[in-house]
CSV table of C-alpha atoms and ligand atoms in Angstrom, one decimal:
chain,number,residue,atom,x,y,z
A,25,MET,CA,-68.7,-16.2,-14.6
A,26,ALA,CA,-65.2,-16.8,-16.1
A,27,ASN,CA,-64.3,-13.2,-15.4
A,28,LYS,CA,-65.3,-13.4,-11.9
A,29,HIS,CA,-63.0,-16.5,-11.4
A,30,LYS,CA,-60.2,-14.7,-13.0
A,31,LYS,CA,-60.7,-11.7,-10.6
A,32,LYS,CA,-60.7,-14.0,-7.6
A,33,ARG,CA,-57.5,-15.7,-8.8
A,34,LYS,CA,-55.9,-12.3,-9.3
A,35,GLN,CA,-56.9,-11.2,-5.8
A,36,LYS,CA,-55.5,-14.4,-4.2
A,37,LEU,CA,-52.2,-14.0,-6.2
A,38,ARG,CA,-51.8,-10.4,-4.9
A,39,GLN,CA,-52.5,-11.4,-1.4
A,40,GLN,CA,-49.7,-14.1,-1.7
A,41,GLN,CA,-47.3,-11.5,-3.1
A,42,ARG,CA,-48.1,-9.1,-0.3
A,43,LYS,CA,-47.4,-11.8,2.2
A,44,ALA,CA,-44.1,-12.7,0.7
A,45,HIS,CA,-43.1,-9.1,0.6
A,46,GLN,CA,-44.1,-8.7,4.3
A,47,GLU,CA,-42.1,-11.7,5.3
A,48,LYS,CA,-39.1,-10.4,3.4
A,49,GLN,CA,-39.4,-7.1,5.2
A,50,ASN,CA,-39.5,-8.8,8.6
A,51,GLN,CA,-36.5,-10.9,7.7
A,52,SER,CA,-34.4,-7.8,6.7
A,53,LYS,CA,-35.6,-6.1,9.9
A,54,THR,CA,-34.3,-8.9,11.9
A,55,ILE,CA,-31.0,-8.8,10.2
A,56,ARG,CA,-30.8,-5.1,10.8
A,57,HIS,CA,-31.7,-5.5,14.5
A,58,ASN,CA,-29.1,-8.2,14.9
A,59,THR,CA,-26.4,-6.1,13.3
A,60,ALA,CA,-27.5,-3.2,15.5
A,61,VAL,CA,-27.1,-5.5,18.6
A,62,ASN,CA,-23.6,-6.8,17.5
A,63,GLN,CA,-22.5,-3.3,16.9
A,64,GLU,CA,-23.7,-2.3,20.3
A,65,LYS,CA,-21.9,-5.2,22.0
A,66,HIS,CA,-18.7,-4.3,20.1
A,67,ARG,CA,-19.0,-0.8,21.3
A,68,ILE,CA,-19.3,-1.7,24.9
A,69,ASP,CA,-16.1,-4.1,24.5
A,70,TRP,CA,-14.2,-1.0,23.4
A,71,GLN,CA,-15.4,1.6,25.9
A,72,PRO,CA,-12.7,2.8,28.2
A,73,LEU,CA,-13.2,1.8,31.8
A,74,GLU,CA,-14.2,4.2,34.4
A,75,PRO,CA,-11.4,5.0,36.9
A,76,ASN,CA,-12.0,3.6,40.5
A,77,GLU,CA,-12.0,5.6,43.8
A,78,ASP,CA,-8.1,5.9,43.6
A,79,GLY,CA,-8.5,7.4,40.2
A,80,ILE,CA,-6.7,4.4,38.5
A,81,VAL,CA,-8.1,3.1,35.3
A,82,ALA,CA,-8.0,-0.6,35.6
A,83,ASP,CA,-7.1,-1.3,31.9
A,84,ARG,CA,-4.1,0.6,32.2
A,85,ARG,CA,-2.6,-1.7,34.8
A,86,ILE,CA,-3.5,-5.0,33.1
A,87,MET,CA,-2.4,-3.9,29.7
A,88,PRO,CA,0.8,-5.3,28.5
A,89,ARG,CA,3.7,-2.9,28.0
A,90,ASP,CA,3.3,-0.8,24.8
A,91,GLU,CA,-0.4,-1.9,24.4
A,92,ARG,CA,-1.7,1.6,25.2
A,93,ASP,CA,0.8,3.0,22.7
A,94,ARG,CA,-0.3,0.5,20.2
A,95,ARG,CA,-4.0,1.3,20.5
A,96,GLU,CA,-3.3,5.0,20.4
A,97,GLY,CA,-1.3,4.6,17.4
A,98,LEU,CA,-4.0,2.5,15.8
A,99,LEU,CA,-6.5,5.1,16.4
A,100,GLU,CA,-4.4,7.8,15.0
A,101,LYS,CA,-3.7,5.7,11.9
A,102,SER,CA,-7.3,4.6,11.4
A,103,GLN,CA,-8.1,8.1,10.2
A,104,THR,CA,-7.8,7.0,6.5
A,105,THR,CA,-9.3,10.4,5.3
A,106,PHE,CA,-6.8,12.5,3.8
A,107,ASN,CA,-6.0,16.1,4.8
A,108,GLU,CA,-5.6,17.8,1.4
A,109,LEU,CA,-4.0,21.0,3.1
A,110,LEU,CA,-1.0,19.3,4.4
A,111,THR,CA,2.3,20.8,3.4
A,112,ASP,CA,6.0,20.1,3.9
A,113,ALA,CA,5.9,22.7,6.7
A,114,ASP,CA,3.1,20.9,8.5
A,115,TRP,CA,4.9,17.6,8.4
A,116,GLN,CA,8.1,19.3,9.6
A,117,ALA,CA,6.2,20.9,12.5
A,118,MET,CA,4.8,17.5,13.4
A,119,ALA,CA,8.3,16.0,13.5
A,120,ASN,CA,9.7,18.9,15.5
A,121,LYS,CA,7.4,18.0,18.4
A,122,THR,CA,9.1,14.5,18.6
A,123,PRO,CA,12.8,13.4,19.1
A,124,PHE,CA,12.7,11.9,15.6
A,125,GLU,CA,13.6,13.3,12.2
A,126,LEU,CA,11.2,13.7,9.3
A,127,GLY,CA,11.7,11.3,6.4
A,128,LYS,CA,10.2,10.7,3.1
A,129,VAL,CA,9.7,7.2,1.8
A,130,ILE,CA,11.3,6.7,-1.6
A,131,HIS,CA,11.2,3.0,-1.8
A,132,VAL,CA,9.5,0.1,0.0
A,133,SER,CA,10.5,-3.5,-0.5
A,134,ARG,CA,9.5,-6.4,1.7
A,135,GLY,CA,9.5,-4.7,5.1
A,136,LEU,CA,12.6,-2.6,4.4
A,137,ILE,CA,12.0,1.1,3.7
A,138,GLY,CA,14.2,3.4,1.8
A,139,ALA,CA,13.8,6.9,3.2
A,140,GLU,CA,15.3,10.2,2.5
A,141,VAL,CA,16.1,12.0,5.8
A,142,ASN,CA,17.4,15.4,5.6
A,143,GLY,CA,19.5,14.7,2.5
A,144,ARG,CA,20.7,11.2,3.7
A,145,LYS,CA,19.4,8.0,2.4
A,146,LEU,CA,18.6,5.5,5.2
A,147,ILE,CA,17.4,2.1,5.0
A,148,CYS,CA,14.8,1.7,7.8
A,149,ASP,CA,13.1,-1.1,9.6
A,150,THR,CA,9.7,-0.7,11.0
A,151,ARG,CA,9.3,-0.4,14.8
A,152,GLY,CA,7.7,-3.5,16.0
A,153,ILE,CA,4.4,-2.1,17.3
A,154,LEU,CA,3.6,-0.4,14.1
A,155,THR,CA,1.1,-2.5,12.3
A,156,ALA,CA,-1.3,-2.1,9.4
A,157,GLU,CA,-4.1,-3.3,11.6
A,158,GLY,CA,-7.0,-0.8,11.9
A,159,THR,CA,-5.8,1.4,9.2
A,160,GLY,CA,-8.0,0.0,6.4
A,161,TYR,CA,-4.9,-0.9,4.5
A,162,THR,CA,-2.9,-4.0,4.2
A,163,ASN,CA,0.4,-2.2,4.2
A,164,ILE,CA,1.8,0.3,6.7
A,165,THR,CA,3.6,2.6,4.5
A,166,ALA,CA,4.1,3.5,0.9
A,167,VAL,CA,6.4,5.6,-1.4
A,168,GLY,CA,5.7,9.2,-0.8
A,169,ASP,CA,4.8,8.8,2.9
A,170,ARG,CA,6.3,11.2,5.5
A,171,ILE,CA,7.5,9.3,8.4
A,172,LEU,CA,9.3,9.8,11.7
A,173,VAL,CA,12.8,8.3,11.6
A,174,GLU,CA,15.4,7.5,14.4
A,175,GLN,CA,18.8,7.0,12.9
A,176,THR,CA,20.3,3.8,14.3
A,177,ALA,CA,23.5,3.4,12.3
A,178,ASP,CA,25.3,5.2,9.5
A,179,ASP,CA,22.9,4.2,6.9
A,180,ARG,CA,20.2,2.6,9.0
A,181,GLY,CA,17.2,3.9,10.7
A,182,LEU,CA,14.0,2.9,12.5
A,183,MET,CA,10.5,4.1,11.4
A,184,HIS,CA,8.5,5.2,14.4
A,185,GLN,CA,5.4,6.6,12.8
A,186,VAL,CA,3.7,7.3,9.6
A,187,LEU,CA,2.4,10.8,9.4
A,188,PRO,CA,-1.1,11.8,8.1
A,189,ARG,CA,-1.4,11.9,4.4
A,190,ARG,CA,-2.4,14.5,1.9
A,191,SER,CA,-3.7,12.1,-0.6
A,192,GLY,CA,-3.0,8.6,-1.9
A,193,LEU,CA,-3.3,6.0,-4.6
A,194,ALA,CA,-4.9,2.9,-3.3
A,195,ARG,CA,-6.4,-0.1,-4.7
A,196,MET,CA,-8.3,-3.2,-3.4
A,197,ASP,CA,-6.1,-5.8,-1.9
A,198,SER,CA,-6.3,-9.0,-3.9
A,199,PHE,CA,-6.4,-11.4,-1.0
A,200,GLN,CA,-8.2,-9.4,1.6
A,201,THR,CA,-10.7,-7.7,-0.6
A,202,TYR,CA,-12.3,-5.7,2.2
A,203,LEU,CA,-9.0,-3.9,2.7
A,204,LYS,CA,-7.0,-1.7,0.4
A,205,GLN,CA,-3.3,-1.6,-0.5
A,206,ILE,CA,-1.8,1.8,-0.6
A,207,ILE,CA,0.5,2.1,-3.7
A,208,ALA,CA,1.7,5.7,-3.2
A,209,ALA,CA,1.0,8.5,-0.7
A,210,ASN,CA,1.0,12.3,-1.0
A,211,VAL,CA,0.6,12.2,-4.7
A,212,ASP,CA,-0.5,15.2,-6.8
A,213,GLN,CA,-1.4,13.7,-10.1
A,214,ILE,CA,-1.1,10.6,-12.3
A,215,LEU,CA,0.6,10.7,-15.7
A,216,ILE,CA,-0.7,7.9,-17.9
A,217,VAL,CA,1.9,6.9,-20.4
A,218,SER,CA,1.0,4.8,-23.5
A,219,ALA,CA,2.9,4.1,-26.6
A,220,TRP,CA,1.0,4.9,-29.9
A,221,ARG,CA,2.6,1.7,-31.2
A,222,ASP,CA,5.1,-0.9,-29.9
A,223,PRO,CA,3.4,-1.8,-27.7
A,224,GLN,CA,0.1,-1.0,-29.4
A,225,ILE,CA,-2.1,1.6,-27.6
A,226,TRP,CA,-4.4,-0.3,-25.2
A,227,PHE,CA,-7.4,1.9,-24.6
A,228,GLN,CA,-8.9,-0.4,-21.9
A,229,MET,CA,-5.7,0.1,-19.9
A,230,ILE,CA,-6.0,3.9,-20.2
A,231,ASP,CA,-9.7,3.8,-19.2
A,232,GLU,CA,-8.8,1.8,-16.1
A,233,TYR,CA,-6.0,4.2,-15.1
A,234,LEU,CA,-8.4,7.1,-15.7
A,235,ILE,CA,-11.1,5.4,-13.4
A,236,GLY,CA,-8.3,4.7,-10.8
A,237,ALA,CA,-7.3,8.3,-10.8
A,238,SER,CA,-10.8,9.5,-10.4
A,239,ARG,CA,-11.7,7.0,-7.5
A,240,ASN,CA,-8.5,8.3,-5.7
A,241,ASN,CA,-9.4,11.8,-6.2
A,242,LEU,CA,-6.3,12.5,-8.1
A,243,LYS,CA,-5.7,14.8,-11.1
A,244,VAL,CA,-4.7,13.0,-14.4
A,245,ALA,CA,-3.2,13.5,-17.8
A,246,ILE,CA,-2.6,11.2,-20.7
A,247,CYS,CA,0.7,11.1,-22.6
A,248,ILE,CA,0.8,9.3,-26.0
A,249,ASN,CA,4.4,8.5,-26.7
A,250,LYS,CA,6.2,7.2,-29.8
A,251,VAL,CA,4.0,9.3,-32.1
A,252,ASP,CA,6.9,9.2,-34.5
A,253,LEU,CA,5.7,5.7,-35.3
A,254,ALA,CA,2.3,6.9,-36.5
A,255,GLU,CA,1.1,7.2,-40.0
A,256,SER,CA,0.0,10.7,-39.4
A,257,MET,CA,-0.6,13.2,-36.5
A,258,GLU,CA,-4.1,13.6,-37.8
A,259,VAL,CA,-5.0,9.9,-37.3
A,260,VAL,CA,-3.5,10.1,-33.7
A,261,GLU,CA,-5.4,13.2,-32.7
A,262,ALA,CA,-8.6,12.0,-34.2
A,263,THR,CA,-8.2,8.7,-32.4
A,264,LEU,CA,-7.6,10.4,-29.0
A,265,ARG,CA,-10.4,12.9,-29.4
A,266,PRO,CA,-12.9,11.2,-27.2
A,267,TYR,CA,-10.6,11.7,-24.2
A,268,ALA,CA,-9.9,15.3,-25.1
A,269,ASN,CA,-13.8,15.7,-25.4
A,270,LEU,CA,-14.3,14.2,-21.9
A,271,GLY,CA,-11.9,17.1,-20.7
A,272,TYR,CA,-8.6,15.2,-20.2
A,273,GLU,CA,-5.3,16.7,-21.2
A,274,VAL,CA,-3.8,14.6,-23.9
A,275,ILE,CA,-0.1,15.1,-24.6
A,276,PHE,CA,1.4,13.8,-27.8
A,277,ALA,CA,5.2,12.9,-27.4
A,278,SER,CA,8.0,11.3,-28.9
A,279,ALA,CA,10.9,10.8,-26.6
A,280,GLU,CA,13.0,9.9,-29.6
A,281,GLN,CA,12.4,13.0,-31.5
A,282,GLY,CA,12.2,15.4,-28.6
A,283,MET,CA,8.5,16.2,-29.2
A,284,GLY,CA,6.1,17.1,-26.4
A,285,ILE,CA,8.9,17.0,-23.9
A,286,ASP,CA,8.4,20.6,-22.8
A,287,THR,CA,4.7,20.0,-22.1
A,288,VAL,CA,5.6,16.9,-20.0
A,289,ARG,CA,8.2,18.9,-18.2
A,290,GLN,CA,5.7,21.7,-17.3
A,291,ARG,CA,3.2,19.2,-16.1
A,292,LEU,CA,5.7,17.4,-13.8
A,293,GLN,CA,7.5,20.5,-12.3
A,294,GLY,CA,6.9,20.9,-8.6
A,295,LYS,CA,4.4,18.1,-8.4
A,296,THR,CA,4.6,14.5,-7.2
A,297,THR,CA,3.5,12.4,-10.1
A,298,VAL,CA,2.8,8.8,-10.4
A,299,LEU,CA,3.9,7.4,-13.8
A,300,ALA,CA,1.5,4.8,-14.9
A,301,GLY,CA,1.9,2.7,-17.9
A,302,LEU,CA,3.0,-0.7,-19.3
A,303,SER,CA,6.7,-1.5,-19.6
A,304,GLY,CA,8.2,-0.6,-22.9
A,305,VAL,CA,5.9,2.4,-23.6
A,306,GLY,CA,8.9,4.8,-23.0
A,307,LYS,CA,8.5,6.1,-19.4
A,308,SER,CA,12.3,6.0,-18.8
A,309,SER,CA,12.9,7.6,-22.2
A,310,LEU,CA,10.6,10.4,-21.6
A,311,LEU,CA,12.1,11.2,-18.2
A,312,ASN,CA,15.5,11.2,-19.6
A,313,ALA,CA,14.4,13.6,-22.3
A,314,VAL,CA,12.8,15.7,-19.4
A,315,GLN,CA,16.1,15.5,-17.4
A,316,PRO,CA,19.1,13.9,-19.1
A,317,GLY,CA,20.8,11.4,-17.1
A,318,LEU,CA,17.8,10.6,-14.9
A,319,GLN,CA,17.7,7.0,-14.0
A,320,LEU,CA,14.4,5.2,-13.1
A,321,ARG,CA,15.2,1.8,-12.1
A,322,THR,CA,18.5,2.0,-10.1
A,323,GLY,CA,19.5,3.7,-6.9
A,324,VAL,CA,18.0,2.5,-3.7
A,325,VAL,CA,16.5,-0.6,-5.2
A,326,SER,CA,20.0,-2.1,-6.2
A,327,GLU,CA,21.3,-0.9,-2.9
A,328,LEU,CA,18.6,-2.8,-1.0
A,329,LYS,CA,19.2,-5.8,-3.2
A,330,SER,CA,23.0,-6.0,-2.7
A,331,ARG,CA,22.5,-5.5,1.0
A,332,GLU,CA,20.0,-8.1,1.6
A,333,GLY,CA,21.5,-10.4,-1.0
A,334,ARG,CA,18.3,-11.4,-2.3
A,335,HIS,CA,16.0,-10.3,-5.1
A,336,THR,CA,13.1,-8.1,-4.1
A,337,THR,CA,9.9,-7.4,-6.0
A,338,THR,CA,9.9,-3.8,-6.8
A,339,GLN,CA,6.6,-2.1,-5.9
A,340,ALA,CA,7.2,1.5,-6.5
A,341,MET,CA,10.0,3.9,-6.2
A,342,MET,CA,10.3,7.7,-6.2
A,343,VAL,CA,12.8,9.7,-8.3
A,344,PRO,CA,13.4,13.4,-7.5
A,345,LEU,CA,13.5,16.0,-10.3
A,346,ALA,CA,16.2,18.5,-10.4
A,347,MET,CA,13.6,21.3,-11.4
A,348,GLY,CA,11.5,20.4,-8.4
A,349,GLY,CA,8.9,17.7,-7.9
A,350,GLU,CA,9.3,14.0,-8.2
A,351,VAL,CA,8.0,11.0,-10.1
A,352,ILE,CA,6.8,7.8,-8.7
A,353,ASP,CA,7.5,4.8,-11.0
A,354,THR,CA,5.1,1.9,-10.4
A,355,PRO,CA,6.5,-1.1,-12.4
A,356,GLY,CA,4.2,-4.0,-12.7
A,357,ILE,CA,1.2,-2.4,-11.1
A,358,LYS,CA,-1.6,-2.7,-13.7
A,359,ASP,CA,-4.6,-2.4,-11.6
A,360,MET,CA,-4.9,1.0,-10.2
A,361,GLY,CA,-8.2,1.1,-8.6
A,362,VAL,CA,-11.0,-0.3,-10.8
A,363,SER,CA,-11.3,-3.5,-8.6
A,364,GLY,CA,-13.6,-3.5,-5.6
A,365,MET,CA,-16.1,-1.2,-7.3
A,366,HIS,CA,-19.8,-2.2,-7.5
A,367,PRO,CA,-20.5,-2.9,-11.2
A,368,ASP,CA,-23.4,-0.4,-11.3
A,369,GLU,CA,-21.0,2.3,-10.3
A,370,LEU,CA,-18.9,1.9,-13.5
A,371,ILE,CA,-21.3,3.9,-15.6
A,372,LEU,CA,-20.4,7.1,-13.5
A,373,PHE,CA,-16.9,6.9,-15.2
A,374,TYR,CA,-18.6,6.8,-18.7
A,375,PRO,CA,-20.5,10.0,-19.0
A,376,ASP,CA,-20.1,9.8,-22.9
A,377,LEU,CA,-21.8,6.4,-22.8
A,378,GLU,CA,-24.3,7.5,-20.3
A,379,ALA,CA,-25.4,10.5,-22.3
A,380,CYS,CA,-26.4,8.1,-25.1
A,381,MET,CA,-27.9,5.4,-22.8
A,382,VAL,CA,-30.6,7.8,-21.4
A,383,ASN,CA,-32.2,8.1,-24.8
A,384,CYS,CA,-32.7,4.5,-25.5
A,385,ARG,CA,-36.2,3.7,-26.2
A,386,PHE,CA,-36.4,0.8,-23.6
A,387,SER,CA,-35.1,1.5,-20.1
A,388,ASP,CA,-33.7,-2.0,-19.8
A,389,CYS,CA,-32.0,-1.8,-23.3
A,390,THR,CA,-29.1,-4.1,-23.5
A,391,HIS,CA,-27.7,-2.1,-26.5
A,392,ALA,CA,-27.3,-5.3,-28.4
A,393,HIS,CA,-30.3,-5.6,-30.7
A,394,GLU,CA,-33.2,-3.5,-29.5
A,395,PRO,CA,-34.7,-1.0,-31.9
A,396,GLY,CA,-34.4,2.7,-30.9
A,397,CYS,CA,-31.0,2.0,-29.1
A,398,ALA,CA,-29.3,5.4,-28.8
A,399,VAL,CA,-26.0,3.8,-27.9
A,400,ARG,CA,-25.8,2.0,-31.1
A,401,GLU,CA,-26.9,5.1,-32.9
A,402,GLY,CA,-24.2,7.0,-31.0
A,403,VAL,CA,-21.5,4.7,-32.2
A,404,GLU,CA,-22.9,4.9,-35.8
A,405,ASN,CA,-23.0,8.7,-36.0
A,406,GLY,CA,-19.6,9.1,-34.3
A,407,ARG,CA,-20.8,10.6,-31.0
A,408,LEU,CA,-19.5,7.6,-29.0
A,409,ALA,CA,-16.3,5.9,-29.7
A,410,PRO,CA,-16.8,2.2,-30.2
A,411,TRP,CA,-13.9,1.3,-28.1
A,412,ARG,CA,-15.3,3.3,-25.1
A,413,LEU,CA,-18.5,1.0,-25.3
A,414,LYS,CA,-16.3,-2.0,-25.6
A,415,ASN,CA,-14.1,-1.2,-22.6
A,416,TYR,CA,-17.2,-0.4,-20.6
A,417,VAL,CA,-18.7,-3.8,-21.5
A,418,ASN,CA,-15.3,-5.7,-20.7
A,419,LEU,CA,-14.8,-3.9,-17.4
A,420,PHE,CA,-18.6,-4.4,-16.5
A,421,GLU,CA,-18.3,-8.1,-17.0
A,422,ARG,CA,-15.0,-8.3,-15.0
A,423,LEU,CA,-16.5,-6.3,-12.1
A,424,ASP,CA,-19.7,-8.3,-12.1
A,425,GLU,CA,-17.7,-11.6,-11.9
A,426,GLU,CA,-15.4,-10.1,-9.2
A,427,PHE,CA,-18.5,-8.9,-7.2
A,428,PHE,CA,-20.1,-12.3,-7.4
A,429,GLU,CA,-16.9,-14.1,-6.3
A,430,THR,CA,-16.1,-11.7,-3.4
A,431,ASN,CA,-19.7,-12.1,-2.1
A,432,LEU,CA,-19.3,-15.8,-2.3
A,433,ARG,CA,-16.0,-15.5,-0.4
A,434,LYS,CA,-17.5,-13.3,2.2
A,435,LYS,CA,-20.3,-15.7,2.8
A,436,LYS,CA,-17.8,-18.5,3.3
A,437,VAL,CA,-15.9,-16.5,5.8
A,438,ARG,CA,-19.1,-15.8,7.8
A,439,ARG,CA,-20.0,-19.5,8.2
B,514,LIG,P1,9.7,2.0,-20.2
B,514,LIG,O1,9.7,0.6,-19.9
B,514,LIG,O2,8.2,2.5,-20.2
B,514,LIG,O3,10.5,2.9,-19.2
B,514,LIG,O4,10.2,2.2,-21.7
B,514,LIG,P2,11.6,2.7,-22.1
B,514,LIG,O5,11.8,4.1,-22.0
B,514,LIG,O6,12.6,1.7,-21.7
B,514,LIG,O7,11.5,2.3,-23.8
B,514,LIG,C1,11.2,1.2,-24.3
B,514,LIG,C2,11.7,1.2,-25.8
B,514,LIG,O8,11.0,2.1,-26.5
B,514,LIG,C3,13.2,1.6,-25.9
B,514,LIG,O9,13.8,0.7,-26.9
B,514,LIG,C4,13.1,3.0,-26.4
B,514,LIG,O10,14.2,3.3,-27.2
B,514,LIG,C5,11.9,3.0,-27.2
B,514,LIG,N1,11.2,4.3,-27.2
B,514,LIG,C6,11.1,5.2,-26.2
B,514,LIG,N2,10.4,6.3,-26.7
B,514,LIG,C7,10.3,6.2,-28.0
B,514,LIG,C8,9.7,7.1,-29.0
B,514,LIG,O11,9.3,8.2,-28.8
B,514,LIG,N3,9.7,6.7,-30.3
B,514,LIG,C9,10.2,5.4,-30.6
B,514,LIG,N4,10.2,5.1,-31.9
B,514,LIG,N5,10.8,4.6,-29.7
B,514,LIG,C10,10.8,4.9,-28.4
B,515,LIG,ZN1,-29.6,0.9,-26.0
């Protein structure tokens, strides 16, 4: 009797569950339908008008001056995908088809662009109709960009267009989180510089730079500087082995003692390299060892400063190397691309951790206290570096919080 009662209750419960599920499904169907309708409307808004009997397209006549230009420009720029095959010759050919000269952006500061144009350094303004709108980025141009320039005075110019990019280093914009900020364009690789000590090596920062490089599809190498301050090279090498095991090139260097400089030089030659690292780790010292006399933080920056009579926040600047290639210094830029990622995506960048995780006894293991946890076991037997696990947990928590916050913000905007 009691059993029968139980069975009935269970049946009822299941019915309720099914109904709730059905409702949820219908709801999401409506949402999907509404989105589709909106998209359709949007598309119609943007369809070009048909020409009338006289062959005149109406929107051309009612468009304000420059508007068609602007839209065409936007369309061109909205191709945020990169063309990996682009070379200097291609950019030159593009410029040759226009009345303008080809320029390379070597510094950007509050709307003023420092560009190298056929051996001259020009400080350029941006043509008024060029905006970042529709590009997916919050900024129009970045160091490394190839641009079309019209010289307007001895050392002044006007930027007419940003040419398609080969690659780029971008990160989530901190205010408009649905957009990206481009930090550097047409980059070949990132060299992460960290000091072994003074400042103390910071693994989480290295992890973040590695993830940023990977998300931006850029090659990367790690340079550990100031190894002269280490107790022994064995300790340094053993500490960095987890990165080497993951397949990253790790260069041990001492700018002071001239160690590892040849390797750094080889790595930089002929490439466009973003230098990533906290201030004080020895980036300038390393570059000076690679090329004596090279100055990282002068040149165009100070020129721009004195000219405009105000201090500008330096974002990034490019320094050419005599042996070919160039480096891009990014002072003050700590976040190179972890932000904006879904927290669940993070594990993709921790294959060492994932290799352990799949062997945990429970699929929902939190790796804190459960029996049969392969992650804790991996840490104990040295297969997994404890700091890799710690970095993962820290980053996951940060991303989780960020994800929650940006979703809240998005909802607020919608209302
Ligand atoms: P940056 O801010 O990354 O460009 O760092 P700097 O090149 O300005 O170097 C910061 C400080 O670290 C300076 O006082 C350098 O003399 C010192 N330094 C740089 N490389 C080494 C090194 O290999 N060993 C030691 N002991 N000190 C170094
Ligand atoms: Zn576990």
